[in-house]
mmCIF file of C-alpha atoms in Angstrom:
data_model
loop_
_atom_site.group_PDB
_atom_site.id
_atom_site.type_symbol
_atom_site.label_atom_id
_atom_site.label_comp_id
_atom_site.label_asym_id
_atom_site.label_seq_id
_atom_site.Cartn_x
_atom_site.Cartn_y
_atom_site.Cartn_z
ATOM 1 C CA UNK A 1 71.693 127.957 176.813
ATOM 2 C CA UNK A 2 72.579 124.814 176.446
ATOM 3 C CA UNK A 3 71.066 121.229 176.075
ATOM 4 C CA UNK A 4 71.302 117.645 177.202
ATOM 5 C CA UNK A 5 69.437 114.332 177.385
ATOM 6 C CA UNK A 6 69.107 112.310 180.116
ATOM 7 C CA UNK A 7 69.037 108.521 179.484
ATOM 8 C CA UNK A 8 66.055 108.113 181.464
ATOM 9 C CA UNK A 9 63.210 107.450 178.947
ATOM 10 C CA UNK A 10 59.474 107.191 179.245
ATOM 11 C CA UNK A 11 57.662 104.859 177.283
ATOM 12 C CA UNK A 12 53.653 105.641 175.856
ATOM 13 C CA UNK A 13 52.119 102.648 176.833
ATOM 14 C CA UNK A 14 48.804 103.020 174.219
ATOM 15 C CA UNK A 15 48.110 105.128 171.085
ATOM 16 C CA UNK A 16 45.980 108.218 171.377
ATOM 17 C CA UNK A 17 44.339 111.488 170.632
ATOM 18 C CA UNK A 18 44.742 114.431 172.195
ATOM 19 C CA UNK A 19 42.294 117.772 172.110
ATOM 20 C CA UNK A 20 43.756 120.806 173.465
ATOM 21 C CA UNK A 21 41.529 123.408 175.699
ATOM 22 C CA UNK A 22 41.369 125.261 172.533
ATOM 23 C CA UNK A 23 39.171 123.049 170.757
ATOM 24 C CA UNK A 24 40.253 123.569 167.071
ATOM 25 C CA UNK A 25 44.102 121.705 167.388
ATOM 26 C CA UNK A 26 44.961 117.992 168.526
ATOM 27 C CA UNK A 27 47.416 115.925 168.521
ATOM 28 C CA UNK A 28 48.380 111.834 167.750
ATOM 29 C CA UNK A 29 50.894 110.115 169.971
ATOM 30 C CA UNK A 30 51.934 106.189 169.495
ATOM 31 C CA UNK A 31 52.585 103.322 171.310
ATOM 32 C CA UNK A 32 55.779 102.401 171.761
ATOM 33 C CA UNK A 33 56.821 105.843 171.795
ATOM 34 C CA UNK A 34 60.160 107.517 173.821
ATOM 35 C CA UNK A 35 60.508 110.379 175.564
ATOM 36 C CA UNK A 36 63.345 111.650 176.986
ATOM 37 C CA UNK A 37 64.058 114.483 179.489
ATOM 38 C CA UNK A 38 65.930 117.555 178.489
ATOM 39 C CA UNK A 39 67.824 119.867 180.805
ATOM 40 C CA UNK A 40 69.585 123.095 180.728
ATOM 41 C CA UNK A 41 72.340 121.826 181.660
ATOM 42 C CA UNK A 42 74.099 124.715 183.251
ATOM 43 C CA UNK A 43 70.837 124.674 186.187
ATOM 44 C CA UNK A 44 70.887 120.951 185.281
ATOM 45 C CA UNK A 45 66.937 121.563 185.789
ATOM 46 C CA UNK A 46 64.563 119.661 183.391
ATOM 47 C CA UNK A 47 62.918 121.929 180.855
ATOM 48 C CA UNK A 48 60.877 119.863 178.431
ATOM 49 C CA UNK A 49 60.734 116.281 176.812
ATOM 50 C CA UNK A 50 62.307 114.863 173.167
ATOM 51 C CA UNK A 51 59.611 112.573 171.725
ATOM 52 C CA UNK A 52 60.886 109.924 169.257
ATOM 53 C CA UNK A 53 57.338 109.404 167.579
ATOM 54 C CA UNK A 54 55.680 109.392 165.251
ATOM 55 C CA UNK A 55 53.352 112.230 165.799
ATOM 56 C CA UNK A 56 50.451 114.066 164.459
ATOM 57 C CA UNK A 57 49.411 117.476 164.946
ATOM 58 C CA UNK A 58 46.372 118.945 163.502
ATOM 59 C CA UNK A 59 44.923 122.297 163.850
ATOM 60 C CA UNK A 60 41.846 124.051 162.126
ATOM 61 C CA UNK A 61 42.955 127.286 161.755
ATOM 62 C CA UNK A 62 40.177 128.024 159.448
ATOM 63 C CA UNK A 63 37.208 131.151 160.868
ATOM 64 C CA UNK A 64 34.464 132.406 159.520
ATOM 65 C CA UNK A 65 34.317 135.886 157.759
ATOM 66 C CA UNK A 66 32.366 138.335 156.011
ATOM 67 C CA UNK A 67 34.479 137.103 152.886
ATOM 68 C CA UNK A 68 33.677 133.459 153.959
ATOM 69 C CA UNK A 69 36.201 131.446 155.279
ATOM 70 C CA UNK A 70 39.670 132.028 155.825
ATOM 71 C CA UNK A 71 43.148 130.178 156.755
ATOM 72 C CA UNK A 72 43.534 127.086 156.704
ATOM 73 C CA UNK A 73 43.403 123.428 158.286
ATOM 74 C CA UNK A 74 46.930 122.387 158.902
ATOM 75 C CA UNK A 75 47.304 118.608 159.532
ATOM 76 C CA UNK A 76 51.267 117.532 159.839
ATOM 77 C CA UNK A 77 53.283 114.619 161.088
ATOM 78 C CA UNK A 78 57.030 114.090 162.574
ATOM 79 C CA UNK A 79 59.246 111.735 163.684
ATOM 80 C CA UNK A 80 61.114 113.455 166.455
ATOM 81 C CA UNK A 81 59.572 117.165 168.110
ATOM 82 C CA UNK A 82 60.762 118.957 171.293
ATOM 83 C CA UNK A 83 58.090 120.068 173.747
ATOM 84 C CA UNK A 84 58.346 122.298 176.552
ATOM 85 C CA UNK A 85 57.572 123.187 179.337
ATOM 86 C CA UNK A 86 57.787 119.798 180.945
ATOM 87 C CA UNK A 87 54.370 118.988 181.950
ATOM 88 C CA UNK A 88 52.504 119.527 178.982
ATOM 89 C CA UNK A 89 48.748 118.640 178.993
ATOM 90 C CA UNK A 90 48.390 115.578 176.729
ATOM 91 C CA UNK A 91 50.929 113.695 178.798
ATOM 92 C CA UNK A 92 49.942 112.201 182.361
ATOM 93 C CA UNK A 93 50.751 108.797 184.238
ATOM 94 C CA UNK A 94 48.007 107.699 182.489
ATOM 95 C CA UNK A 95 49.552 107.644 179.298
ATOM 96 C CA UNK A 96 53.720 106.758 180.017
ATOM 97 C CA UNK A 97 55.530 103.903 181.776
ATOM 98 C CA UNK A 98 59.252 104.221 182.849
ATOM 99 C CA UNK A 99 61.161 102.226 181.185
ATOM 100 C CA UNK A 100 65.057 100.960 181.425
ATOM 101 C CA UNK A 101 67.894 103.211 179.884
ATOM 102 C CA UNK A 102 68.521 102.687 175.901
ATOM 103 C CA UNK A 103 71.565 101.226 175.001
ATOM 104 C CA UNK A 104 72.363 103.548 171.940
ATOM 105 C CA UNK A 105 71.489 107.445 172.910
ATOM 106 C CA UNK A 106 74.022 108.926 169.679
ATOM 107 C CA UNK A 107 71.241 109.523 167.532
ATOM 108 C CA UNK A 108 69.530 111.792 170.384
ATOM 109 C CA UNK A 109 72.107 112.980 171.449
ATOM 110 C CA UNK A 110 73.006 114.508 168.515
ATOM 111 C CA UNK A 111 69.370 115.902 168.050
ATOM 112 C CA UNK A 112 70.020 118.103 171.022
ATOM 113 C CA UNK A 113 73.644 118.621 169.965
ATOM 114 C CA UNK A 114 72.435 120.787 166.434
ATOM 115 C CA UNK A 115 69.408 121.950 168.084
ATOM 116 C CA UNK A 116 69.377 125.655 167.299
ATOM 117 C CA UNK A 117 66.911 127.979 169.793
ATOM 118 C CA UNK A 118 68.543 131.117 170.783
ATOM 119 C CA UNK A 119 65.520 132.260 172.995
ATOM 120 C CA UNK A 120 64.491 128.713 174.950
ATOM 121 C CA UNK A 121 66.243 130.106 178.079
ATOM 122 C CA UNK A 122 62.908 131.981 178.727
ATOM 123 C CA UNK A 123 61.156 128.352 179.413
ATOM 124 C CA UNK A 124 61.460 127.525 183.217
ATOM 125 C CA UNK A 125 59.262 125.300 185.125
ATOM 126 C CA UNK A 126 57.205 128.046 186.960
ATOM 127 C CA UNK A 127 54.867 127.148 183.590
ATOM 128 C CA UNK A 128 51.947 125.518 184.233
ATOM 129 C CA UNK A 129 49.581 123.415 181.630
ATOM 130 C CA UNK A 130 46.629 125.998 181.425
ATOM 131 C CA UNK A 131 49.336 128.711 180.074
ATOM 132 C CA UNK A 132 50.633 127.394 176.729
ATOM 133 C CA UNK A 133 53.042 124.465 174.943
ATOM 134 C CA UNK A 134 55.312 125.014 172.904
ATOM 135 C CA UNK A 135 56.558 122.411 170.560
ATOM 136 C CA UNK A 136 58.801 122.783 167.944
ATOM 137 C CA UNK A 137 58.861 120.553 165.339
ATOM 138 C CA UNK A 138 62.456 120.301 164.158
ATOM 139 C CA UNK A 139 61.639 120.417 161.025
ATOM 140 C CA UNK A 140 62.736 123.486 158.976
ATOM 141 C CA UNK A 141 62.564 125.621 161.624
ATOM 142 C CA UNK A 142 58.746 125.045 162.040
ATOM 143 C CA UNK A 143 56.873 125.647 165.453
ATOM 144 C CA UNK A 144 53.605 125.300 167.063
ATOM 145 C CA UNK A 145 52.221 127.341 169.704
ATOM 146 C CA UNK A 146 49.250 126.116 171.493
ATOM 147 C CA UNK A 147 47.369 127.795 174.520
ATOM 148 C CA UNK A 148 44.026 127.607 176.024
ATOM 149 C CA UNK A 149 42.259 129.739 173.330
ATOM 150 C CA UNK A 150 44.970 130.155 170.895
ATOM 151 C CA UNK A 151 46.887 128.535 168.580
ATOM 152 C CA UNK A 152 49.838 129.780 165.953
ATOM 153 C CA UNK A 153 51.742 127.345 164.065
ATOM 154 C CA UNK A 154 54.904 129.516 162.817
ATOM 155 C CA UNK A 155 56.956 127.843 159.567
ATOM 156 C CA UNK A 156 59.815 129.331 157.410
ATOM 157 C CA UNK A 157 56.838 130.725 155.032
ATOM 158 C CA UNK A 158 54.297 131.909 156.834
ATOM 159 C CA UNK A 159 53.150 132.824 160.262
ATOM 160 C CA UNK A 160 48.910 131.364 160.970
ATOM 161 C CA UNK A 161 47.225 131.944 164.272
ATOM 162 C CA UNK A 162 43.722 131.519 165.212
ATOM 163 C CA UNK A 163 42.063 132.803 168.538
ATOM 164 C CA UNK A 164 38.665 131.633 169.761
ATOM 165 C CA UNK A 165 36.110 131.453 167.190
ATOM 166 C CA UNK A 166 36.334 133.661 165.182
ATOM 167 C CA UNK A 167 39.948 135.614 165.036
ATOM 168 C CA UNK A 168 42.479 135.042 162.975
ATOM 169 C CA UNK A 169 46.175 136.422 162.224
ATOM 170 C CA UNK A 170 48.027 135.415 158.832
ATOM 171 C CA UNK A 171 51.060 136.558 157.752
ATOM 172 C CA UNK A 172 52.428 135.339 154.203
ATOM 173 C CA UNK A 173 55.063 136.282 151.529
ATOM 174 C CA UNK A 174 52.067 138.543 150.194
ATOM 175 C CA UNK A 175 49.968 139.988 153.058
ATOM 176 C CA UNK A 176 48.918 140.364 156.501
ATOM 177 C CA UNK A 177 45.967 139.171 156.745
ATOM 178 C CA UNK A 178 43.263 139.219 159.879
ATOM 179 C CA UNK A 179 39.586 138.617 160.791
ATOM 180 C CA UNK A 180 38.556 140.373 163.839
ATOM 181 C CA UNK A 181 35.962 138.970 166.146
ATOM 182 C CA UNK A 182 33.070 141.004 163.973
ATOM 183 C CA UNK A 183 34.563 138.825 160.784
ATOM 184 C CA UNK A 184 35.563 142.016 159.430
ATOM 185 C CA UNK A 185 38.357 141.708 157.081
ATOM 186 C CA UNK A 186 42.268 143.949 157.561
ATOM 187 C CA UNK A 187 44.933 143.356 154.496
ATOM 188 C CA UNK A 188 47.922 144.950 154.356
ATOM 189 C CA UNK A 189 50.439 143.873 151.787
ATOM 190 C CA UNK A 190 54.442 145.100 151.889
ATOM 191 C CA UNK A 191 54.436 146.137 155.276
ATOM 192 C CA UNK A 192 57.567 143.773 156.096
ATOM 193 C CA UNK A 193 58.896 140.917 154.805
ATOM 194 C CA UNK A 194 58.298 137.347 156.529
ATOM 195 C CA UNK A 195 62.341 137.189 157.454
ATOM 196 C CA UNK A 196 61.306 140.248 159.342
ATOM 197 C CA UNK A 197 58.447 138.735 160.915
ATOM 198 C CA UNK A 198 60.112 135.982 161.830
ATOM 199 C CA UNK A 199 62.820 138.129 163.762
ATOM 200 C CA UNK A 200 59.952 140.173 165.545
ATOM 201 C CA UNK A 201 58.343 136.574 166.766
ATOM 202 C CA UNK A 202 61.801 135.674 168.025
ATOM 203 C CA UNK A 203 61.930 138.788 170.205
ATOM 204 C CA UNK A 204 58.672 138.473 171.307
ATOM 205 C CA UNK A 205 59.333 134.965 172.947
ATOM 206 C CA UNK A 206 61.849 135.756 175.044
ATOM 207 C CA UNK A 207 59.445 135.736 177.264
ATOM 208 C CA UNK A 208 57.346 133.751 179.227
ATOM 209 C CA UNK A 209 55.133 131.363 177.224
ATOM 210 C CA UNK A 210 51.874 132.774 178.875
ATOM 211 C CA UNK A 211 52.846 136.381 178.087
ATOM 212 C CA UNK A 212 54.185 135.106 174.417
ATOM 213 C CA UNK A 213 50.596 134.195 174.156
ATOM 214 C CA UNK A 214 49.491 138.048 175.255
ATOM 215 C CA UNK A 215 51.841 140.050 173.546
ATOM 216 C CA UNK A 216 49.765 137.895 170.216
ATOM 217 C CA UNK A 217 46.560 138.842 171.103
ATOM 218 C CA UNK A 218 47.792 142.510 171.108
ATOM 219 C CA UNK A 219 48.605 142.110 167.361
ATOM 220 C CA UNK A 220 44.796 141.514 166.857
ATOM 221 C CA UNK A 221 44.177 145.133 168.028
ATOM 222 C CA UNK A 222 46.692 147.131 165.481
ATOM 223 C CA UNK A 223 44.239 146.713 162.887
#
């Protein structure tokens, strides 16, 4: 698929703080902040939003187990991420004013011009805020995905996803790691390599965002 920017930007009219459904993962938007709309341009239909920032995203992906607790609390910030679908929950009227067109759109332009994301064509705007965002960080190829009860943030290293309270899936270079509900402990080490992982994940999202989110929760029930 691919990408373009339309010069017609939003503005964030105040700072604030975000808390998704989820509880456990948040995130920091600025004032003064752009956003721009981004179309498949082939359907010329709008399919998310480039945010010139900065930004903060924070999640405790940190649960309680029989081991004591596991994961970790993730805090990051970027300059520039790409969100989809286009009517995430953190951004309403409330929060944006239109604005007039930028003179110099080059340097976005050519953010959307490298962006790399073989499987985004699965991201329409039948997606509605109670079924997931997606955000993807530009940034090494690192990702967040963020639902009502679960988050995963996904990075060239490892894969981390928490569900509710108390589940938890963690894949590194060493293990798979995860906590059921019970806080009852699964390892398995060498069962494929991260690169591998990584390629699963990709296949997996071809999908719907919402059924992403399911065919996650499955992976809590292989072990």
């Amino acid at each position: 698929m691919k990408l373009s920017i339309k010069n017609r930007p939003l503005k964030i009219s105040h700072s604030y703080e975000y808390t998704f459904d989820n509880k456990y993962a948040k995130i920091t938007l600025s004032k003064h902040s752009l956003l721009f709309p981004v179309f498949n341009e082939r359907q010329n239909k709008q399919i998310g939003f480039l945010i010139d920032g900065p930004i903060g995203l924070i999640a405790d992906l940190l649960v309680h187990s029989d081991d004591g607790a596991v994961g970790e609390i993730i805090e990051e910030t970027y300059s520039h991420i790409l969100v989809f679908p286009i009517d995430p929950p953190f951004l309403s009227l409330d929060h944006v004013k239109e604005i007039k067109p930028v003179e110099n759109m080059s340097p976005y332009e050519e953010i959307i011009r490298n962006f790399k994301f073989n499987f985004i064509g699965s991201i329409d705007n039948s997606q509605t805020k109670s079924k997931g965002v997606l955000i993807h960080t530009l940034k090494k190829g690192a990702m967040w995905f963020i639902g009502p009860r679960t988050t995963y943030f996904i990075s060239p290293t490892e894969i981390i996803g928490r569900r509710g309270e108390g589940q938890l899936f963690w894949l590194s270079k060493r293990e798979i790691l995860v906590v059921k509900r019970n806080g009852k402990i699964k390892r398995l080490s060498d069962v494929f390599s991260i690169k591998k992982a990584r390629k699963h994940f990709d296949q997996n999202i071809r999908v719907p965002l919402n059924q992403a989110f399911c065919n996650f929760r499955d992976i809590f029930t292989q072990f």
